[in-house]
Short mmCIF file of N, CA and C and ligand atoms in Angstrom, two decimals:
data_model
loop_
_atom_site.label_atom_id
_atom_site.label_comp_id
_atom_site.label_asym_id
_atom_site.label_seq_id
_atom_site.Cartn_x
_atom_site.Cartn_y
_atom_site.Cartn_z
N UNK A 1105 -7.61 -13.49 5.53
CA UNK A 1105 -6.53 -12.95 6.34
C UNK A 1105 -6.40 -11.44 6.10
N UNK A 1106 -7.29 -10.50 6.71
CA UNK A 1106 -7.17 -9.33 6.79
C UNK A 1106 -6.02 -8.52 7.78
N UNK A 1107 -6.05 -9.41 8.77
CA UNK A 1107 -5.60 -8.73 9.99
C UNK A 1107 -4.42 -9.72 10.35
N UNK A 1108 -3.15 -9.22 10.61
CA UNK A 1108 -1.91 -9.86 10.93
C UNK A 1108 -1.22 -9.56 12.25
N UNK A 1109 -1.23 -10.17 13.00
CA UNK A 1109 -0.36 -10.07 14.49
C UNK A 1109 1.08 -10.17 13.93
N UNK A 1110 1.61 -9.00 14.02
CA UNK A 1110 2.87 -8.47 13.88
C UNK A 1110 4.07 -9.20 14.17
N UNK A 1111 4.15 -9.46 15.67
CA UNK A 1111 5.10 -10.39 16.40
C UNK A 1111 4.99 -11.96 15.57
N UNK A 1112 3.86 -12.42 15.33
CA UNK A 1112 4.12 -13.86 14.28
C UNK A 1112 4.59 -13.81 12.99
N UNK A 1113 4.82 -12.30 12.26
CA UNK A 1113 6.04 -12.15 11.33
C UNK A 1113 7.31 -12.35 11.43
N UNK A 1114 7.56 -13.42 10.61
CA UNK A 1114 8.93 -13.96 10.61
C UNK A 1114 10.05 -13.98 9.35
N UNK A 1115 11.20 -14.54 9.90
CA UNK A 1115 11.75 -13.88 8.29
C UNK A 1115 11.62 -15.13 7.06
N UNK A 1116 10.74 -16.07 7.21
CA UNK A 1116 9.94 -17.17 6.20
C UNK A 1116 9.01 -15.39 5.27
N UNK A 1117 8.83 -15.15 4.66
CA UNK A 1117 7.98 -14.78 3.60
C UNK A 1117 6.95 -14.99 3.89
N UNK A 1118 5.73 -14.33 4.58
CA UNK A 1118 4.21 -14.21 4.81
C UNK A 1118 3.56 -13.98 3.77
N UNK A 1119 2.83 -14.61 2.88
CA UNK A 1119 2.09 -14.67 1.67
C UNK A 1119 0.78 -13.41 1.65
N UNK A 1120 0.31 -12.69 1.05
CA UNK A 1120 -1.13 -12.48 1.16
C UNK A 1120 -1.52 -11.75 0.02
N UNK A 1121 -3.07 -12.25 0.01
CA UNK A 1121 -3.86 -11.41 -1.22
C UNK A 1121 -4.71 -11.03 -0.68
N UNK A 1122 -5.60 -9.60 -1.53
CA UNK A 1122 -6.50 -9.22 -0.96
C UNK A 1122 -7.50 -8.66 -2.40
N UNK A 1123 -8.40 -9.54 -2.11
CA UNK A 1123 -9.12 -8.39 -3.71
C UNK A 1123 -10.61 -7.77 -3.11
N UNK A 1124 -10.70 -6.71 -3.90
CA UNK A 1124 -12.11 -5.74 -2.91
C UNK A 1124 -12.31 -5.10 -4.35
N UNK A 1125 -13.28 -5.41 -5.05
CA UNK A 1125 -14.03 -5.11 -6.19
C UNK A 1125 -13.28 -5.26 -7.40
N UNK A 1126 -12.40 -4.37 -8.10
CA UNK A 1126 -11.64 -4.87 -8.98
C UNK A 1126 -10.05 -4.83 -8.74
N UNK A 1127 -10.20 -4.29 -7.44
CA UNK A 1127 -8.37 -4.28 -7.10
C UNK A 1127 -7.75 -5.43 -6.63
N UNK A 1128 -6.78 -5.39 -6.53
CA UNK A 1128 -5.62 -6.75 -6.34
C UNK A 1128 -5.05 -6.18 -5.02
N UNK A 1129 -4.44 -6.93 -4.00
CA UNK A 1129 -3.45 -6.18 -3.04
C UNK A 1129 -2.81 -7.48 -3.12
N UNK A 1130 -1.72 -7.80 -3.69
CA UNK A 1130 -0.88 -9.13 -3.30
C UNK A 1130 0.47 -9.04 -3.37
N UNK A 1131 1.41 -9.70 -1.81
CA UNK A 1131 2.70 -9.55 -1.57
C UNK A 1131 3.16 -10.79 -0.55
N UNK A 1132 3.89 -9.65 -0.14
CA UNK A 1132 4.00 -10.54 1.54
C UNK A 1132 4.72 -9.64 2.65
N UNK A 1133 4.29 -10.27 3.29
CA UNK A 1133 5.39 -9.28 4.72
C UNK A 1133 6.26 -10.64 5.20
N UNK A 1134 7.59 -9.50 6.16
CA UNK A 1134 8.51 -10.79 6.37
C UNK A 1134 8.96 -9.53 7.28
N UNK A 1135 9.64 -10.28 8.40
CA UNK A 1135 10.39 -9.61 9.46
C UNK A 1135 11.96 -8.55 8.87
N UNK A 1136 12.30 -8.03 9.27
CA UNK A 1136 13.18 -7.38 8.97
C UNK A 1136 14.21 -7.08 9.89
N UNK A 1137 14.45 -6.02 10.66
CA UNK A 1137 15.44 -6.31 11.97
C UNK A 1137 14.60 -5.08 13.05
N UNK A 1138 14.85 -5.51 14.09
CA UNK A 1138 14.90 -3.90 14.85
C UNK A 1138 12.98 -3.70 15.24
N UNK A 1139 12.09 -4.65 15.26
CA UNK A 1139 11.24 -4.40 14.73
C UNK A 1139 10.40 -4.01 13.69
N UNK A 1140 10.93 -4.15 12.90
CA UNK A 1140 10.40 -3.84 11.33
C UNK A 1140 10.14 -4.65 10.42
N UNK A 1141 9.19 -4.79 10.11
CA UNK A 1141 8.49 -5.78 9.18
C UNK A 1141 8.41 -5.09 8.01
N UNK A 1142 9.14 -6.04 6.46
CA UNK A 1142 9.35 -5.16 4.95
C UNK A 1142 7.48 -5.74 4.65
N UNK A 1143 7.25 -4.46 3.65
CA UNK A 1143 5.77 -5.35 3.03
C UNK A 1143 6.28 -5.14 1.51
N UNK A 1144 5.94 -5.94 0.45
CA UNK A 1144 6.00 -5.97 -0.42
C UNK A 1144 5.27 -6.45 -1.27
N UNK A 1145 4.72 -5.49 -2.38
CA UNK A 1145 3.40 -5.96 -2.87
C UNK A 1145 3.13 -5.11 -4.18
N UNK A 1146 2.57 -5.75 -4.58
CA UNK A 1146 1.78 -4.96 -6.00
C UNK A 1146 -0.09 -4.72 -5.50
N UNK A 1147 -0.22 -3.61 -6.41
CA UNK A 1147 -1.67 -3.47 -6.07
C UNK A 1147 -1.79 -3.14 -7.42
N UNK A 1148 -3.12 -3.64 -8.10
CA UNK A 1148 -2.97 -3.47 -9.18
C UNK A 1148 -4.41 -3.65 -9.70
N UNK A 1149 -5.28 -3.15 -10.79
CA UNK A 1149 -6.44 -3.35 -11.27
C UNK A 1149 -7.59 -2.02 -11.45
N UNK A 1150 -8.15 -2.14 -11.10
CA UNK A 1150 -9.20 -0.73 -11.40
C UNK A 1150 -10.00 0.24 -10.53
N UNK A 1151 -9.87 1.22 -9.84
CA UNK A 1151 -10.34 2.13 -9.09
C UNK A 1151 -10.91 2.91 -9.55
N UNK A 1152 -12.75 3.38 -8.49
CA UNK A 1152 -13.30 4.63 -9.53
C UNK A 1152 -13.06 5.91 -9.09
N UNK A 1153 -12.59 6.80 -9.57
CA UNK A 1153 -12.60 8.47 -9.22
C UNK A 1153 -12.84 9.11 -10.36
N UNK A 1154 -12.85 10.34 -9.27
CA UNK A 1154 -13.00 11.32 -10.78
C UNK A 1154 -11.59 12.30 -11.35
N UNK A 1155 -12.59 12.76 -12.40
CA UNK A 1155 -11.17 13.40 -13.40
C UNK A 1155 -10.98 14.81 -13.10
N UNK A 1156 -9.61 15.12 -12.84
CA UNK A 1156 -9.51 16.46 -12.44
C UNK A 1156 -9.35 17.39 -13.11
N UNK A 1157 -10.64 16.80 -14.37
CA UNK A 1157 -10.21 18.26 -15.51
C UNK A 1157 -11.71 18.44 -15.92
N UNK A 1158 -12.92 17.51 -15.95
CA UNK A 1158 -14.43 17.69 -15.68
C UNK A 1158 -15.01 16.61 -14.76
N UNK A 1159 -14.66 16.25 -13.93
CA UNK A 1159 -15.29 16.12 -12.33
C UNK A 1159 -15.53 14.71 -12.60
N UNK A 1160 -15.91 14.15 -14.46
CA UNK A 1160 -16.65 13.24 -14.46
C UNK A 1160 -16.07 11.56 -13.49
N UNK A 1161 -16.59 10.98 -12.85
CA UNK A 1161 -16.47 9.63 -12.36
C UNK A 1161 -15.75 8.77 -13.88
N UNK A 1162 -14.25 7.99 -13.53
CA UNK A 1162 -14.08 6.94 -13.96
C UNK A 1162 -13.18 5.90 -13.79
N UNK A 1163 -12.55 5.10 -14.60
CA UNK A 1163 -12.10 3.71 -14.15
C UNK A 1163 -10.83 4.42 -14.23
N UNK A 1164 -9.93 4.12 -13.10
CA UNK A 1164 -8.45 4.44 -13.41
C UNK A 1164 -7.64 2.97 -13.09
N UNK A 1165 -7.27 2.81 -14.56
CA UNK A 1165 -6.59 1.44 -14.49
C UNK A 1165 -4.64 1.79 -13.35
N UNK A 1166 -4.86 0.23 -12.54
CA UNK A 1166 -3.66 1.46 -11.60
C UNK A 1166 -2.81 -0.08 -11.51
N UNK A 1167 -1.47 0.13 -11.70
CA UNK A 1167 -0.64 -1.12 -11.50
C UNK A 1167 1.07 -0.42 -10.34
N UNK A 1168 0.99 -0.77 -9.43
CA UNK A 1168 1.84 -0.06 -8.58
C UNK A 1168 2.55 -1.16 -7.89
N UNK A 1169 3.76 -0.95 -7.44
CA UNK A 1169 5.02 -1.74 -6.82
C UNK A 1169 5.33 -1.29 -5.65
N UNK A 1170 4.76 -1.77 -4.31
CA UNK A 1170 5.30 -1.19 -2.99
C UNK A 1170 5.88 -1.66 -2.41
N UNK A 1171 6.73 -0.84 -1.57
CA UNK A 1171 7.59 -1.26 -0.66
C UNK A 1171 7.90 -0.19 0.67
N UNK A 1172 7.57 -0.77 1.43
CA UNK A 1172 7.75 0.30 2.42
C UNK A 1172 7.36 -0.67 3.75
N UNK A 1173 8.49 -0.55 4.98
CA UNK A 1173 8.79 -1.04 6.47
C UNK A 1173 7.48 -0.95 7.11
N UNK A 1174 7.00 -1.91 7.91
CA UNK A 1174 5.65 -1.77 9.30
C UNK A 1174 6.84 -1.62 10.20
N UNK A 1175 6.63 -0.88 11.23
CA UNK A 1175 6.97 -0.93 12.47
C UNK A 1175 6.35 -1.26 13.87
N UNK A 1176 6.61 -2.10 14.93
CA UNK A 1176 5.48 -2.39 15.38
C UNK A 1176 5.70 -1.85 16.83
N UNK A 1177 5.17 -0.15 16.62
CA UNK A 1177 5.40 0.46 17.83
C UNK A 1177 6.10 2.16 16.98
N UNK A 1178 6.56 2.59 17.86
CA UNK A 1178 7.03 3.84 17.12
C UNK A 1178 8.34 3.47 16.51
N UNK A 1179 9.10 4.24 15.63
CA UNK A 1179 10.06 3.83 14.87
C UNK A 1179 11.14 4.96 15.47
N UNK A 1180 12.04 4.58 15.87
CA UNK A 1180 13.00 5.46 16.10
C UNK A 1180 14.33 6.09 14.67
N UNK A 1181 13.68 6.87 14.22
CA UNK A 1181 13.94 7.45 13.04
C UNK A 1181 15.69 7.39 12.47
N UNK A 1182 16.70 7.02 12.04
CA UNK A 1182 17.66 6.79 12.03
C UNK A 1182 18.86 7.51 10.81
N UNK A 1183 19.20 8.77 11.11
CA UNK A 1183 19.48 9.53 9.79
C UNK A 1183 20.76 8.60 8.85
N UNK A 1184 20.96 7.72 9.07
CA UNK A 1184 22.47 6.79 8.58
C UNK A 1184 21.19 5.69 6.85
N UNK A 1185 19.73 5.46 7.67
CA UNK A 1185 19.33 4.53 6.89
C UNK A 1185 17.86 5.07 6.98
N UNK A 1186 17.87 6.10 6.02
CA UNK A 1186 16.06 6.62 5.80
C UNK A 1186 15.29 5.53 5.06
N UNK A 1187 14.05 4.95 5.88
CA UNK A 1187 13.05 4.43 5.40
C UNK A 1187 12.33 4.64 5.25
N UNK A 1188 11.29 4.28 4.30
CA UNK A 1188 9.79 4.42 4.78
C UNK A 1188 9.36 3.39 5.58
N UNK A 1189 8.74 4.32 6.79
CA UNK A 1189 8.13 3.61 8.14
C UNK A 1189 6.50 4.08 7.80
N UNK A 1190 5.87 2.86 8.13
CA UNK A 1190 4.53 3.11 8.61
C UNK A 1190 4.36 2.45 10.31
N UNK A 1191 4.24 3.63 11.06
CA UNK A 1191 3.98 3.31 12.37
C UNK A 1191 2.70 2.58 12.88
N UNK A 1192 2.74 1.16 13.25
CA UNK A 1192 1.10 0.84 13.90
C UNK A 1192 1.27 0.27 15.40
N UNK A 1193 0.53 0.51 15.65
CA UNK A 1193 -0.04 0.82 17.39
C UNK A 1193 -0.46 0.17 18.22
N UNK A 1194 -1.16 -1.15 17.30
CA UNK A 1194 -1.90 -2.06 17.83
C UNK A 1194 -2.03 -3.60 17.86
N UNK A 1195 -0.35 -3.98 17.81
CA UNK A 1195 0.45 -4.78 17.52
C UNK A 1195 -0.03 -5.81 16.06
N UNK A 1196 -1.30 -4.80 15.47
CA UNK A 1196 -1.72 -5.77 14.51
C UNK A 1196 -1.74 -4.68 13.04
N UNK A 1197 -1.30 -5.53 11.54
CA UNK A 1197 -1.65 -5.01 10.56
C UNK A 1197 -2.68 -5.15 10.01
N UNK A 1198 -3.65 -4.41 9.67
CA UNK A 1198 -4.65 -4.29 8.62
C UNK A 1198 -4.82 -4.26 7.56
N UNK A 1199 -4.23 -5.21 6.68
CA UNK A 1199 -3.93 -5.53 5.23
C UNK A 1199 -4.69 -4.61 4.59
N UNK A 1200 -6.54 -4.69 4.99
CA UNK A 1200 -7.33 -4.10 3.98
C UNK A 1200 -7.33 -1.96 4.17
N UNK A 1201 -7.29 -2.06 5.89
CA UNK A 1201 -6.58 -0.61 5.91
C UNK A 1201 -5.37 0.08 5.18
N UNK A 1202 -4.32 -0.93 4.78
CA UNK A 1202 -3.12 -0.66 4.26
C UNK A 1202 -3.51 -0.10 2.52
N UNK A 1203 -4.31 -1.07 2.51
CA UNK A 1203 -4.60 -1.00 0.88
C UNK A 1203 -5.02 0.11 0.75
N UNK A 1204 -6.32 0.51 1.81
CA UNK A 1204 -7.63 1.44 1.23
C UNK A 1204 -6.61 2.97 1.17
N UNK A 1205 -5.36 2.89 2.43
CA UNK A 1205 -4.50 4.13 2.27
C UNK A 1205 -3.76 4.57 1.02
N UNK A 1206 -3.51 3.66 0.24
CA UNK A 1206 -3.07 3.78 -0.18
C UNK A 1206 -3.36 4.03 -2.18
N UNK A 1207 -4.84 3.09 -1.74
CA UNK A 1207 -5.90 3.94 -3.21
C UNK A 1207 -6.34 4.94 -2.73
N UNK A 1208 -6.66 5.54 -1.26
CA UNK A 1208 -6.64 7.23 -1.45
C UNK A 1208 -5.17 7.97 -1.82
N UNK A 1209 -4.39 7.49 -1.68
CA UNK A 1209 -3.40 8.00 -2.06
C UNK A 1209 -3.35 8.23 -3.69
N UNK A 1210 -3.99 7.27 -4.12
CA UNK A 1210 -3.66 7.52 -5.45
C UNK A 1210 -4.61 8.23 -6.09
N UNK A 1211 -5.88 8.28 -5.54
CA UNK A 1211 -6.76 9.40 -5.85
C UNK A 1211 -6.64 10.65 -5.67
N UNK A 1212 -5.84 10.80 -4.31
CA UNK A 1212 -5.32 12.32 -4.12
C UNK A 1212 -4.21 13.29 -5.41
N UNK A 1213 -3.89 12.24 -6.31
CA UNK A 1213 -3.15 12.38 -7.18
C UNK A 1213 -3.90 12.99 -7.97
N UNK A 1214 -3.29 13.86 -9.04
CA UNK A 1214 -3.75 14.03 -10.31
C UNK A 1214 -4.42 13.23 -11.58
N UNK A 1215 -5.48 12.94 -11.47
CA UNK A 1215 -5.77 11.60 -12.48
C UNK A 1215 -6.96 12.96 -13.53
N UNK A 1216 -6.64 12.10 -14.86
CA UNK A 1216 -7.49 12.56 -15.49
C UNK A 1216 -8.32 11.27 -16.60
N UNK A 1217 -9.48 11.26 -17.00
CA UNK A 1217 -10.45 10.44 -17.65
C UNK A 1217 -9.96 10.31 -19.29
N UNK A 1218 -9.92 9.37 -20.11
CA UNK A 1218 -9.59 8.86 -21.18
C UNK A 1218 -9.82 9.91 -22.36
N UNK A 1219 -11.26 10.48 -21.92
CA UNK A 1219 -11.85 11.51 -22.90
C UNK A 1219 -10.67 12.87 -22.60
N UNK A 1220 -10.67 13.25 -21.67
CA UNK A 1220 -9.62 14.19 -21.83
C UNK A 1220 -8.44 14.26 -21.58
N UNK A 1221 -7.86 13.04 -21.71
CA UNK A 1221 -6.42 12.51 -22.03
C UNK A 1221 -6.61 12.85 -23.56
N UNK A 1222 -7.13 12.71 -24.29
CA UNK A 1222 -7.43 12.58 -25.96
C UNK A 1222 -7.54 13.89 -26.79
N UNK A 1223 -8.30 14.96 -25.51
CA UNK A 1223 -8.19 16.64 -26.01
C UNK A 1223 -6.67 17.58 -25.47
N UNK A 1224 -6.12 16.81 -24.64
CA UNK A 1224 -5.02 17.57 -24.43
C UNK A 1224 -3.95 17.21 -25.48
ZN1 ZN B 586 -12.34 14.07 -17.81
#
């Protein structure tokens, strides 16, 4: 179950896992109001990048708690109740797209490698 038709989110708790080498993606989505579907999930396990202090490639152990609204269509932005919206387009979610955004996200971060965690 990669791919989720939006409109068959309901407010029962939609189960899902996703594992792609050593990462975890597991939560669920569930309807919310207004069009908005909550996702909630942990991603958690091992990603490779490199270190932003000698370039070298390594394991960044990563355990993270998300939460953040699908919308299914544009979100009409609401200054009374700021969310995080992720807008999609194509009345369908991409579990494994969701994920991969979001380990670049964490690569875009500052990470540094064990060896020079140890000299600073
Ligand atoms: Zn390093």
């Amino acid at each position: 179950m990669m791919k989720v038709t939006l409109r068959k989110i309901g407010t029962t708790p939609l189960d899902f896992e996703i594992k792609s080498d050593e990462i975890t993606f597991k939560g669920y989505l569930q309807y919310y109001a207004n069009k908005l579907i909550l996702l909630k999930a942990k991603l958690y396990g091992k990603i490779i990048t490199n270190c932003d202090i000698c370039a070298n490639e390594f394991k960044l152990d990563i355990n993270e708690e998300l939460e953040f609204f699908i919308s299914d269509g544009i979100y009409e932005k609401n200054e009374k109740y700021l969310l995080d919206v992720v807008e999609l387009f194509d009345a369908t979610a991409d579990l494994k797209e969701l994920m991969n955004s979001e380990i670049e996200l964490i690569k875009s971060d500052y990470n540094s490698c064990e060896e020079c965690r140890v000299v600073q």
